CSV table of C-alpha atoms in Angstrom, one decimal:
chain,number,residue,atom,x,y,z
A,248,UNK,CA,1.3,-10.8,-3.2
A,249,UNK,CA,2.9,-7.8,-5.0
A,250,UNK,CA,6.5,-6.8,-4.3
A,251,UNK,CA,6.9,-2.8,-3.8
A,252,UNK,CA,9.5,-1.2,-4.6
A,253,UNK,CA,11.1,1.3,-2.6
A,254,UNK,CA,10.5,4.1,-4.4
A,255,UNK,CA,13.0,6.0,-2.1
A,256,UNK,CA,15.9,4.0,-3.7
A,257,UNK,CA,17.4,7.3,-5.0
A,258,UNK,CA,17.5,8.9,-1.2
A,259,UNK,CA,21.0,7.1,0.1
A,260,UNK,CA,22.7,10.7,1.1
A,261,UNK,CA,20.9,10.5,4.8
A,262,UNK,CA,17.5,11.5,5.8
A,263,UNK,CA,15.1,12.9,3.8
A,264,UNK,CA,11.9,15.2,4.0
A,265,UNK,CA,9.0,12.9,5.7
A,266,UNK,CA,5.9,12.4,3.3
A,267,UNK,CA,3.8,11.4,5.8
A,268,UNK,CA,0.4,11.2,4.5
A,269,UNK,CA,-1.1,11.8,0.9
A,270,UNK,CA,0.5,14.3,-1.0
A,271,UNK,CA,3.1,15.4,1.5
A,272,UNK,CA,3.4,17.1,4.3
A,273,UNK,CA,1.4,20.3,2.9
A,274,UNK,CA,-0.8,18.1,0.6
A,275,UNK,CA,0.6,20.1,-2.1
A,276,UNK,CA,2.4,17.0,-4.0
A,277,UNK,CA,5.5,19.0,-3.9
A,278,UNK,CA,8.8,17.9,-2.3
A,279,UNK,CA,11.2,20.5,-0.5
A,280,UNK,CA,14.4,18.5,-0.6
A,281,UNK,CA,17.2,19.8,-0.8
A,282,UNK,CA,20.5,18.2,-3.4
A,283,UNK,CA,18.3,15.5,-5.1
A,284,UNK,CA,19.8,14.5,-8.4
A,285,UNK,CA,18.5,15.7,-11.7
A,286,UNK,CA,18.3,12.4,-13.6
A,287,UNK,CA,18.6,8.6,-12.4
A,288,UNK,CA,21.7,7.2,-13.4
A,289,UNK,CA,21.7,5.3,-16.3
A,290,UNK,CA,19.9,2.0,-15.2
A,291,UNK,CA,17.9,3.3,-13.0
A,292,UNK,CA,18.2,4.0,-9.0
A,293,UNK,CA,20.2,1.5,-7.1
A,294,UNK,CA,17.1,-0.8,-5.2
A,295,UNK,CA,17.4,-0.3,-1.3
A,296,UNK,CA,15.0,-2.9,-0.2
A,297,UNK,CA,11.6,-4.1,-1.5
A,298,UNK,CA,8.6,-5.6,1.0
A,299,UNK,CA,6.1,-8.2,-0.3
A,300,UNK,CA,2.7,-6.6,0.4
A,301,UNK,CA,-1.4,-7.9,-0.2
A,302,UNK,CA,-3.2,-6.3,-2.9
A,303,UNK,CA,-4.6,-2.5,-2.6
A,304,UNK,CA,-4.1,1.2,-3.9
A,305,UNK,CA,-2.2,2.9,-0.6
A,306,UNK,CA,0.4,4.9,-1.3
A,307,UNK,CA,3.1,5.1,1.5
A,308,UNK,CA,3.0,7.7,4.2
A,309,UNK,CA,7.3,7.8,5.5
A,310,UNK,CA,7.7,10.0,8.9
A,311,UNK,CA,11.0,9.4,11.5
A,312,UNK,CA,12.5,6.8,9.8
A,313,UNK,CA,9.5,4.6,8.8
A,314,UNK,CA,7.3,3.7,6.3
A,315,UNK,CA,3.7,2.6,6.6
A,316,UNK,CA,1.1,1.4,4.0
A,317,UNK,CA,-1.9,-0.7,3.9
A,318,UNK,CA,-2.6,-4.0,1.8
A,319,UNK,CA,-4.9,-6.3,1.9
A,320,UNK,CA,-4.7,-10.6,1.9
A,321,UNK,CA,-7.1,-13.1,0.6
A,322,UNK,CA,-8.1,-15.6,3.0
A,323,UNK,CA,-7.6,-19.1,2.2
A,324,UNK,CA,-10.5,-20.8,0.7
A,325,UNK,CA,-12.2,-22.1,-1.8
A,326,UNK,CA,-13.6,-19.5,-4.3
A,327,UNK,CA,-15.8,-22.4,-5.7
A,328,UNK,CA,-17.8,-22.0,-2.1
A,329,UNK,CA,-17.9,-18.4,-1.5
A,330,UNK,CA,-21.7,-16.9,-1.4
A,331,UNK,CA,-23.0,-16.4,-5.0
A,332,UNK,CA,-23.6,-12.6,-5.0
A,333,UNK,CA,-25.1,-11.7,-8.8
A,334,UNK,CA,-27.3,-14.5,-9.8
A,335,UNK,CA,-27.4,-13.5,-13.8
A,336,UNK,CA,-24.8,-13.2,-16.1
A,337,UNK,CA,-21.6,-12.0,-15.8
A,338,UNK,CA,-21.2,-8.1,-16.8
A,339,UNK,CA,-18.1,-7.4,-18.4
A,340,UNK,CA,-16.5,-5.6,-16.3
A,341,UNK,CA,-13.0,-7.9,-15.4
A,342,UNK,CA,-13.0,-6.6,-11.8
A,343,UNK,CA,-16.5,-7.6,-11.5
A,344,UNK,CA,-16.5,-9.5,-7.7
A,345,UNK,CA,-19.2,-11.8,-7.6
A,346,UNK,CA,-19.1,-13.7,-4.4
A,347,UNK,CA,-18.0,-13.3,-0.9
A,348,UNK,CA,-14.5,-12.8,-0.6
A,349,UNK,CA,-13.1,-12.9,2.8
A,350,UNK,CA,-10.0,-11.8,3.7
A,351,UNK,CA,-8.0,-9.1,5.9
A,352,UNK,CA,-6.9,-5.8,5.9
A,353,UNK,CA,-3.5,-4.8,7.5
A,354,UNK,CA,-1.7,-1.5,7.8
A,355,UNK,CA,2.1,-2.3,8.0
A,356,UNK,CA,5.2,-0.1,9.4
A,357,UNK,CA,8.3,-1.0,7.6
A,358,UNK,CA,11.8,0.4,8.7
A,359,UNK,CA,12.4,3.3,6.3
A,360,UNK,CA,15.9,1.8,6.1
A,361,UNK,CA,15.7,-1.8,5.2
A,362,UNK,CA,12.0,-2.6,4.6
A,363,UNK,CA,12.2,-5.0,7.2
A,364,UNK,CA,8.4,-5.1,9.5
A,365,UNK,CA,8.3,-3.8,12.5
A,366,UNK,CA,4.7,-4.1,13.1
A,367,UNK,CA,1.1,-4.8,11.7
A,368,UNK,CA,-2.6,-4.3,12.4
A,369,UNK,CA,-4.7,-6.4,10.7
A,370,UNK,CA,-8.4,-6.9,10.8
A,371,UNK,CA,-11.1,-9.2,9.1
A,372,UNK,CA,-12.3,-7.3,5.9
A,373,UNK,CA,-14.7,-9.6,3.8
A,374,UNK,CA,-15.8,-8.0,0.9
A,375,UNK,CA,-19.3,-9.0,0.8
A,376,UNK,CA,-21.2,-6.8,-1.8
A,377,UNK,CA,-20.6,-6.1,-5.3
A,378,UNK,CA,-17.4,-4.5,-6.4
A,379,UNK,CA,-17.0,-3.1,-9.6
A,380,UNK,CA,-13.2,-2.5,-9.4
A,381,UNK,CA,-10.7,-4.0,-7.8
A,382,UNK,CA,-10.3,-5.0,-4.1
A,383,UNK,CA,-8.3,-3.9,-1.2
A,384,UNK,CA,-7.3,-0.4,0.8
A,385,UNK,CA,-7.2,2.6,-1.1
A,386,UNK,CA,-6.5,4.8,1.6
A,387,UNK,CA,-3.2,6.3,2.3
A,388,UNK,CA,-2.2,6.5,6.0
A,389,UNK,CA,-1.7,9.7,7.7
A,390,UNK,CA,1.0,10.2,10.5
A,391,UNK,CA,1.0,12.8,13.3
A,392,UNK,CA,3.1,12.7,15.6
A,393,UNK,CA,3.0,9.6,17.6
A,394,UNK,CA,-0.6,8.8,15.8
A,395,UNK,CA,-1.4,6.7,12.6
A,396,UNK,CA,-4.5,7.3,11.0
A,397,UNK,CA,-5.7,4.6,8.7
């Protein structure tokens, strides 16, 4: 597992804008807030809160107070049995996956305030081809409304 950061450490004067799906709120990448500081203090932001996630490429997606990303988490087994998927030798490519991997999936909605879960969706995701790069979601959620889209 990876910790995450919240990278909204630097946000403690009250409520912000809501990013709530890649890019923004006008996929522009640009954020309308009003009084953010001009440099971090030296040191860095003051950490809020940080939230062990699985493995993946998600950014967050924040709307009314909450935070959601997706991760995913190797199931427990032994790689040694998993289904040989190359049968040659190995490329050299690192990231190279050569057997079945199973595992799960999960979006995840934090509380914006102190990272602390308020609920998951999970779902069996065995990855069961070959992969040349890294495993798990790459997919940023979007939020409308009362709707998550993952």
């Amino acid at each position: 597992m990876r910790p995450v950061l919240a990278w909204f450490a630097f946000l403690s004067l009250g409520q912000a804008e809501d990013w709530p799906q890649w890019l923004g709120t006008n996929r522009d990448a640009e954020w309308r807030e009003e009084g953010i500081i001009a440099r971090f203090p030296k040191g860095g932001p003051k950490l809020r809160w940080e939230s062990k996630l699985g493995a993946g490429y998600s950014g967050p997606a924040v709307a009314k107070g909450r935070v959601f990303v997706m991760d995913r988490l190797p199931a427990e087994v032994d790689p040694g049995k998993g289904r040989l998927l190359h049968d040659g030798p190995p490329p050299r490519n690192i990231n190279f996956v050569r057997k079945l991997l199973p595992g799960r999936e999960r979006l995840v909605c934090l509380n914006e305030a102190d990272g602390k879960l308020l609920w998951e969706h999970e779902w069996d995701c065995p990855y069961t081809t070959v992969a040349a790069y890294a495993i798990g979601p790459r997919a940023t959620p979007t939020v409308d409304g009362a709707r998550v889209y993952a």
